[in-house]
Structures are given as C-alpha cells and as structure tokens.
PDB file of C-alpha atoms in Angstrom:
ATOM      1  CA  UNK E  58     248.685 144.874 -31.493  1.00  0.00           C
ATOM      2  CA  UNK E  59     249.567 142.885 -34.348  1.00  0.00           C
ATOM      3  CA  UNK E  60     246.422 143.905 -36.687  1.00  0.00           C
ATOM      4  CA  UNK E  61     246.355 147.559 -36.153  1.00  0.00           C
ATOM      5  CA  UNK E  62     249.385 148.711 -34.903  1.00  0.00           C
ATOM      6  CA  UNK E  63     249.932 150.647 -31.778  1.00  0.00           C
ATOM      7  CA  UNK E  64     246.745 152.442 -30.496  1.00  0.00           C
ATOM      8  CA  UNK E  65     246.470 154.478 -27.687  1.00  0.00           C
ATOM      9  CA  UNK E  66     245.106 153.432 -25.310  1.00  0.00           C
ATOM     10  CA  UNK E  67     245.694 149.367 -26.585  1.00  0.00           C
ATOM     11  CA  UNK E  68     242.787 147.884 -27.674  1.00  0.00           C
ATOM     12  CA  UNK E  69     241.127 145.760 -25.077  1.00  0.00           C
ATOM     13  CA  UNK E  70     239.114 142.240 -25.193  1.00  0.00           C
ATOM     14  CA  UNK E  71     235.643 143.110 -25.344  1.00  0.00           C
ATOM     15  CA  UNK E  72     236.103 146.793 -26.437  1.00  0.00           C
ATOM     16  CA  UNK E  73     234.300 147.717 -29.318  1.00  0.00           C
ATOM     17  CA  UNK E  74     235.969 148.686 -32.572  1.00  0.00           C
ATOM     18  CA  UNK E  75     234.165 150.829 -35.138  1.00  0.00           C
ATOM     19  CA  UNK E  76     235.048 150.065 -38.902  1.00  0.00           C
ATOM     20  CA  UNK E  77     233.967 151.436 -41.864  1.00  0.00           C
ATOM     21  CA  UNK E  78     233.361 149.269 -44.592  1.00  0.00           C
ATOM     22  CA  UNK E  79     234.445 149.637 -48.487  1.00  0.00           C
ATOM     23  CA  UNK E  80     231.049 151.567 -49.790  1.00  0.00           C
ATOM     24  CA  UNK E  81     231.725 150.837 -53.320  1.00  0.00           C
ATOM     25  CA  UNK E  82     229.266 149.270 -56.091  1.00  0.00           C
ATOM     26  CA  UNK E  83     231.822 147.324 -57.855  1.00  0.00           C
ATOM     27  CA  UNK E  84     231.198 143.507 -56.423  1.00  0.00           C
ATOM     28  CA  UNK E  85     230.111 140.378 -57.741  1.00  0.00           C
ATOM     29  CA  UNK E  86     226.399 139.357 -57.504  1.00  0.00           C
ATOM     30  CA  UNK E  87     226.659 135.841 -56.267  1.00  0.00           C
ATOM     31  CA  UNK E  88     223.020 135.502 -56.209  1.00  0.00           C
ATOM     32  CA  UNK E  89     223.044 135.621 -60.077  1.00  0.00           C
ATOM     33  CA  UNK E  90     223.430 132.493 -62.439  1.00  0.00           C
ATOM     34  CA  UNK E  91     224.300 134.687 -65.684  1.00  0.00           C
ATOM     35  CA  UNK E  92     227.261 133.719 -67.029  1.00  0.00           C
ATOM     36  CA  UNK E  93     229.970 136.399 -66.473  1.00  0.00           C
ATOM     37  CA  UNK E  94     232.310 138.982 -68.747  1.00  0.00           C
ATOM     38  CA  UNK E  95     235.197 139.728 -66.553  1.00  0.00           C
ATOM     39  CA  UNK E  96     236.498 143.039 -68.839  1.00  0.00           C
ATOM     40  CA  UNK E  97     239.343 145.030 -67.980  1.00  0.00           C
ATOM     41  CA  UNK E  98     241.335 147.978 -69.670  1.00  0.00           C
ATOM     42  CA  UNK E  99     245.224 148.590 -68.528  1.00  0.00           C
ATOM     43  CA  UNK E 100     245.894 148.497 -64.546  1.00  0.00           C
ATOM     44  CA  UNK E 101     242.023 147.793 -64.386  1.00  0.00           C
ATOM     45  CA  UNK E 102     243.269 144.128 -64.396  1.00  0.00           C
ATOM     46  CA  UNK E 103     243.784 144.721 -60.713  1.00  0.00           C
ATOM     47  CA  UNK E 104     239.817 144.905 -59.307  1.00  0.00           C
ATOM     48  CA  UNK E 105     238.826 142.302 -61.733  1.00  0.00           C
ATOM     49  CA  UNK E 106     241.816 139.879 -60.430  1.00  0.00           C
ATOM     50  CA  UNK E 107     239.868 140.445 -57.333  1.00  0.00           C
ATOM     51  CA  UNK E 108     236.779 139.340 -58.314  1.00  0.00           C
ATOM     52  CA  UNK E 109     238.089 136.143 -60.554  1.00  0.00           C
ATOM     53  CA  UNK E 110     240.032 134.723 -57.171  1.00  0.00           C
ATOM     54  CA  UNK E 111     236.630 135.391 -55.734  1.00  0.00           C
ATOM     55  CA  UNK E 112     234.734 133.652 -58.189  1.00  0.00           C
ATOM     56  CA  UNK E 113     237.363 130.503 -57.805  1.00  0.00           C
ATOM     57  CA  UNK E 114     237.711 130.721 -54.191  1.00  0.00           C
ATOM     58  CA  UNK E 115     233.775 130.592 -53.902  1.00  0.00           C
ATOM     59  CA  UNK E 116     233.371 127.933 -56.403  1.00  0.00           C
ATOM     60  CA  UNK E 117     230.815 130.051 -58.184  1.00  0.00           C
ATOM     61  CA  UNK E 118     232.520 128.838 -61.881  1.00  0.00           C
ATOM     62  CA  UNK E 119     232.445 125.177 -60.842  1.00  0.00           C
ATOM     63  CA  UNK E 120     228.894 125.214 -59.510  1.00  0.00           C
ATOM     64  CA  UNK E 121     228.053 123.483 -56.042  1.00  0.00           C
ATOM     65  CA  UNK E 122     224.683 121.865 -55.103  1.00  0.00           C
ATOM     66  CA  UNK E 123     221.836 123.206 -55.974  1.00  0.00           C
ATOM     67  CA  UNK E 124     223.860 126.693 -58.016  1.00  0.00           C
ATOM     68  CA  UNK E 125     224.855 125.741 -61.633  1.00  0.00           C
ATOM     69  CA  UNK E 126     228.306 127.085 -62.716  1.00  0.00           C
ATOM     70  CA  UNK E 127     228.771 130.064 -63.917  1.00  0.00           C
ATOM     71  CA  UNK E 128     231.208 130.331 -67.172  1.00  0.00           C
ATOM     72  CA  UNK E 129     233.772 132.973 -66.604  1.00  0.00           C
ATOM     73  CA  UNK E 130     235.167 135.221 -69.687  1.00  0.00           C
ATOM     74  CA  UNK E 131     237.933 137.204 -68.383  1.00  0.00           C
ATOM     75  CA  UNK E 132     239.108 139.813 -71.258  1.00  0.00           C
ATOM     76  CA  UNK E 133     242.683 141.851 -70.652  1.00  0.00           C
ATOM     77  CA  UNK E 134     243.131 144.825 -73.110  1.00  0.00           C
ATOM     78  CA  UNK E 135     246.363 146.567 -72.890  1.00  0.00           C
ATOM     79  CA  UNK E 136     248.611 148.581 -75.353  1.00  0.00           C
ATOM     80  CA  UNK E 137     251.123 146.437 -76.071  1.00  0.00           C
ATOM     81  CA  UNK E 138     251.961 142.992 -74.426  1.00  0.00           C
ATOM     82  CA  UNK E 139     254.247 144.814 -71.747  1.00  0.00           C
ATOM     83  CA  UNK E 140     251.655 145.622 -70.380  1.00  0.00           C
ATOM     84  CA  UNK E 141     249.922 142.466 -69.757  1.00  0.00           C
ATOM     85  CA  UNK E 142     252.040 142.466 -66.059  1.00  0.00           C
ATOM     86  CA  UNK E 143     250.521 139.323 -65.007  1.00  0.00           C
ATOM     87  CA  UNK E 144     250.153 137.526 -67.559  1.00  0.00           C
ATOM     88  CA  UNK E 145     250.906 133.750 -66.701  1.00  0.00           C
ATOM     89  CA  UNK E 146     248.246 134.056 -64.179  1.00  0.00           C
ATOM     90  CA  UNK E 147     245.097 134.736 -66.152  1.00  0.00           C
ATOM     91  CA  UNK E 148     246.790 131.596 -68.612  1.00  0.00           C
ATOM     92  CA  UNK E 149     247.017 129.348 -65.686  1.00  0.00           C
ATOM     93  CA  UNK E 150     243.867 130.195 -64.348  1.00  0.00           C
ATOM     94  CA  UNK E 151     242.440 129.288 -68.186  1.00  0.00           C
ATOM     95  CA  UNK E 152     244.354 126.021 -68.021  1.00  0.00           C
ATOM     96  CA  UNK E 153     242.883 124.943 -64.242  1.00  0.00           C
ATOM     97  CA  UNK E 154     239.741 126.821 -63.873  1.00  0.00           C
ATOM     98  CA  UNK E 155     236.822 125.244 -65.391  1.00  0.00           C
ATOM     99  CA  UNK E 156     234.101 127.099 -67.157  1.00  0.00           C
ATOM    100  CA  UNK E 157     237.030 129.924 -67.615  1.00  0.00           C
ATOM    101  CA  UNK E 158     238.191 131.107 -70.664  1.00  0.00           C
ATOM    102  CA  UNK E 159     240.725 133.975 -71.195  1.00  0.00           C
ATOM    103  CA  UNK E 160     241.193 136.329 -74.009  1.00  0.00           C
ATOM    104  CA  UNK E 161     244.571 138.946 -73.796  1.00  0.00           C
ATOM    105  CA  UNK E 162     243.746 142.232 -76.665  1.00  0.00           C
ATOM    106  CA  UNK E 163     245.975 144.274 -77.658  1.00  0.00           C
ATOM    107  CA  UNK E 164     245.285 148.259 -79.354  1.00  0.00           C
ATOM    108  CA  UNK E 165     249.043 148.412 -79.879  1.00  0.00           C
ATOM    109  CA  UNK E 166     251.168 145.871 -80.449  1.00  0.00           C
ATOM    110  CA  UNK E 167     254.628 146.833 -81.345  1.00  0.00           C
ATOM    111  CA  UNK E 168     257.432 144.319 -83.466  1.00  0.00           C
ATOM    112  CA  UNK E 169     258.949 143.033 -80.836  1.00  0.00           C
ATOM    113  CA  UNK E 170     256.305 141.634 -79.414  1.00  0.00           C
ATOM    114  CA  UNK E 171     255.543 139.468 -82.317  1.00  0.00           C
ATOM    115  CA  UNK E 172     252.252 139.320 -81.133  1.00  0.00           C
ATOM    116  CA  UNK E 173     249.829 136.341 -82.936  1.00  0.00           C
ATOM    117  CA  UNK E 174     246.443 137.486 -80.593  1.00  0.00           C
ATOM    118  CA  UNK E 175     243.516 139.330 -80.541  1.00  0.00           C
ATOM    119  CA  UNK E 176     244.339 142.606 -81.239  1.00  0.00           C
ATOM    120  CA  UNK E 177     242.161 146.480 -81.620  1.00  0.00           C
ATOM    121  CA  UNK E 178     239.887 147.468 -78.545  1.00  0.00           C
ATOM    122  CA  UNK E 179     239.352 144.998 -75.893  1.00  0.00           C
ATOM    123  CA  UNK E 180     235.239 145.659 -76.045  1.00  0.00           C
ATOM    124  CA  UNK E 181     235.143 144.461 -79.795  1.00  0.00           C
ATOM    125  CA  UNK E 182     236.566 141.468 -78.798  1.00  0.00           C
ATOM    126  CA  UNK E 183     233.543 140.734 -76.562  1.00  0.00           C
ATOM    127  CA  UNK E 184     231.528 141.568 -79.261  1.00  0.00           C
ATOM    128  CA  UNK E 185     233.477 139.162 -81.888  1.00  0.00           C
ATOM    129  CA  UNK E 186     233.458 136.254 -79.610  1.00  0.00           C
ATOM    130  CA  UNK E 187     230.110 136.856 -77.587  1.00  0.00           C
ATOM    131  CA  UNK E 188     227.274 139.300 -79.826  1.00  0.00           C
ATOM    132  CA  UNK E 189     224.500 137.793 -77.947  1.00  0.00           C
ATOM    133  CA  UNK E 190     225.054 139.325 -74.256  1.00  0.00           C
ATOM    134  CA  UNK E 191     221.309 139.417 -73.281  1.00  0.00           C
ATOM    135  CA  UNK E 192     222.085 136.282 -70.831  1.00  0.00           C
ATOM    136  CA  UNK E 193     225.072 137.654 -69.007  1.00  0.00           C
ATOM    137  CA  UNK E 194     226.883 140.130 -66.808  1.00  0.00           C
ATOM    138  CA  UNK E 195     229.733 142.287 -66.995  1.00  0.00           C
ATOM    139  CA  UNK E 196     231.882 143.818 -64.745  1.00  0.00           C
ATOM    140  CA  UNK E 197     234.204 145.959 -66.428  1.00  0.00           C
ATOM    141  CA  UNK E 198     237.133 148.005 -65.205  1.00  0.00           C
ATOM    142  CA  UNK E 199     239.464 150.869 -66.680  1.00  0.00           C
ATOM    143  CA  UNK E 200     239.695 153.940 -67.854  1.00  0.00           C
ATOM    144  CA  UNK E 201     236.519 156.074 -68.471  1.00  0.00           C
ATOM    145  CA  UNK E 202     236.099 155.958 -72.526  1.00  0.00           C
ATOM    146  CA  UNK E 203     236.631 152.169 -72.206  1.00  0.00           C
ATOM    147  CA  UNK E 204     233.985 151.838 -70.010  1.00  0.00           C
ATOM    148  CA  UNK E 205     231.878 154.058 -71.775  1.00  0.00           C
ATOM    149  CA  UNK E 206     231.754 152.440 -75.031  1.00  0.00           C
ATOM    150  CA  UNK E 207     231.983 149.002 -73.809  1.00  0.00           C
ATOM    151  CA  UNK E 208     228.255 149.702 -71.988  1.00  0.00           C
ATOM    152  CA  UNK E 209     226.993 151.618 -75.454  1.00  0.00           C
ATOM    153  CA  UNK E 210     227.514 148.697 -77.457  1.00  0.00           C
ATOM    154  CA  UNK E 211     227.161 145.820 -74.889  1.00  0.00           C
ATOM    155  CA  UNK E 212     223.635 147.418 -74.446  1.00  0.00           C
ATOM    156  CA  UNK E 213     223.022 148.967 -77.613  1.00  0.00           C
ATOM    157  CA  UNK E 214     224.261 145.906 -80.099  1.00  0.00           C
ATOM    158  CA  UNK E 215     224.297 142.751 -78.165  1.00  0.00           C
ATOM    159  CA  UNK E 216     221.307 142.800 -75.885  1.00  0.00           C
ATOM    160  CA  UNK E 217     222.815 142.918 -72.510  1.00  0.00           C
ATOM    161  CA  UNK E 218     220.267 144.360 -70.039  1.00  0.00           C
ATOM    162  CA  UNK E 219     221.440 147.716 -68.645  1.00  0.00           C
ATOM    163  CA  UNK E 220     221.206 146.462 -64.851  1.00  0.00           C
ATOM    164  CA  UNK E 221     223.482 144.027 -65.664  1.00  0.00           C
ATOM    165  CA  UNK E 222     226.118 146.247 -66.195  1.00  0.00           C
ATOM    166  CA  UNK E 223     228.815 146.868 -63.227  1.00  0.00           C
ATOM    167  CA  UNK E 224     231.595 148.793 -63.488  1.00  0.00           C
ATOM    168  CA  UNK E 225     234.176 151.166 -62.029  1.00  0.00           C
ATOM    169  CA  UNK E 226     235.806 153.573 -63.838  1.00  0.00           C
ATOM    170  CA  UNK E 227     239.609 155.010 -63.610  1.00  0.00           C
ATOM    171  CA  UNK E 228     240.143 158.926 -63.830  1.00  0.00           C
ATOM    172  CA  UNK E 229     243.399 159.930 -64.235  1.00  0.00           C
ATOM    173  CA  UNK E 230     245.208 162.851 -63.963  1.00  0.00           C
ATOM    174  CA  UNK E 231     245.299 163.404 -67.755  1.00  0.00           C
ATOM    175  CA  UNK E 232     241.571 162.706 -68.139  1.00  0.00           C
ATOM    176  CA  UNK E 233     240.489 165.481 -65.068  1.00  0.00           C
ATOM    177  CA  UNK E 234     242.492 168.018 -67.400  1.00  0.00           C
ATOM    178  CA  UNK E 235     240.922 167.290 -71.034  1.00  0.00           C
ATOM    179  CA  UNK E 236     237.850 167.659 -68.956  1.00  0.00           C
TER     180      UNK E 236
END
C-alpha cells in the first residue's frame, strides 16, 4: 500500500500493525508556560526547526484560552554565514511569528561575508541578551562541547533550573576518535 510499501502478505483492514515509537527525550513540554530558548549549534538547526513549527503549528507562542503565550528565542550559531542553510526561514518566522525573536551567531565569520551580527559562541549570546534564565527553558541542539558549556553556564551563571534543561547532543565521527 501507499504508506508502507509492499508487505507480504498486504496489510489488511482490521489487522493490527505494531509500531515503535521515537523513544527519545528531546520534545517540547507543552504543559510548561516558561518562556523558551530554542539553541542550536551547526546542522543542530534541524531538531530545533522541528520543534519551532511545532510551537507555531500548536499556537503555544501566541497563547490560546486559558495558556498564556510563550515567547520564543530561537538562537542559530554556525561558523561562518554559509552555514546558516536556511536562513530566510528563521527571519520570516521573526517577521510573522509573534512572541518570536531570532538571533543568527557566528564563531567565524570570514570577509566575504561582511557579516554586521552577533558574532563568538552562540551560548554567550544567550547570556548577553538573556543573564536571568531562572524563568525559562532551553532546548538546545549540536555538537557535544556546545551543549556542554551552554548547560554549565545557563545553570551555573544565569539561574536556569537544571530540569529545565533539554537537549540532544551530536557525536561525530571526529569527536568518537579524540575520545
């Protein structure tokens, strides 16, 4: 069929299908009314596009009824601004979504990009813009050291509860063999 291919023998009305489910921890607690740090390092961008279209699709930035809205700060560290692959969507999003607000970083920036943002490591930008964190979450995404040092100092120097913390970390190849 048309959703899972060809199985043998065809799937049936009424037969049961077993599915496995993604088991991961990296999801957005919609039955939270912190405001949110959407932080992602590199190709990290990916998960936490996920959860943004979630967060608009759901409403969860506008508010509805009885929920308040939920400001949204989506920060996008990358080397150089290359590598920011999508970048008119996180701008539109900032120009239609309200309670959004977007912040691109770069750690690199080379000539040509005759770059006039935010620049050094995406986490200090938080930290710039936001050093009081003890109201919100975060769900960051990227490589390991990223994610490491943005929970240190989130936690350590602006206040942000521990638990509040969500993230999922990239290993690459290069980072299983300096280990």
């Amino acid at each position: 069929d048309r959703l899972f291919g060809t199985l043998d023998p065809p799937v049936k009305e009424r037969d049961i299908l077993r599915i496995e489910a993604p088991l991961g921890t990296f999801f957005l607690r919609e039955d939270n009314v912190r405001p949110i740090v959407l932080l992602a390092g590199g190709t990290g961008f990916a998960p936490i596009k996920a959860i943004a279209e979630h967060i608009f699709h759901q409403r969860i930035n506008r508010g509805e009824g009885e929920k308040p809205a939920r400001p949204v700060h989506l920060y996008w560290g990358v080397r150089s601004a290359r590598d920011l692959y999508m970048a008119q969507l996180p701008d539109a999003w900032a120009r239609d979504e309200p309670n959004f607000h977007y912040v691109p970083v770069l750690s690199e920036p080379q000539v040509a990009d005759a770059w006039r943002g935010r620049t050094g490591f995406v986490h200090c930008a938080v930290i710039e813009d936001l050093p009081d964190l003890s109201s919100f979450q975060v769900y960051a995404c990227g490589a390991p050291l990223m994610i490491d040092a943005a929970k240190r100092d989130f936690v350590g120097q602006c206040g942000l509860p521990v638990d509040e913390f969500f993230a999922d970390a990239f290993t690459t190849q290069a980072d299983l063999v300096s280990a």
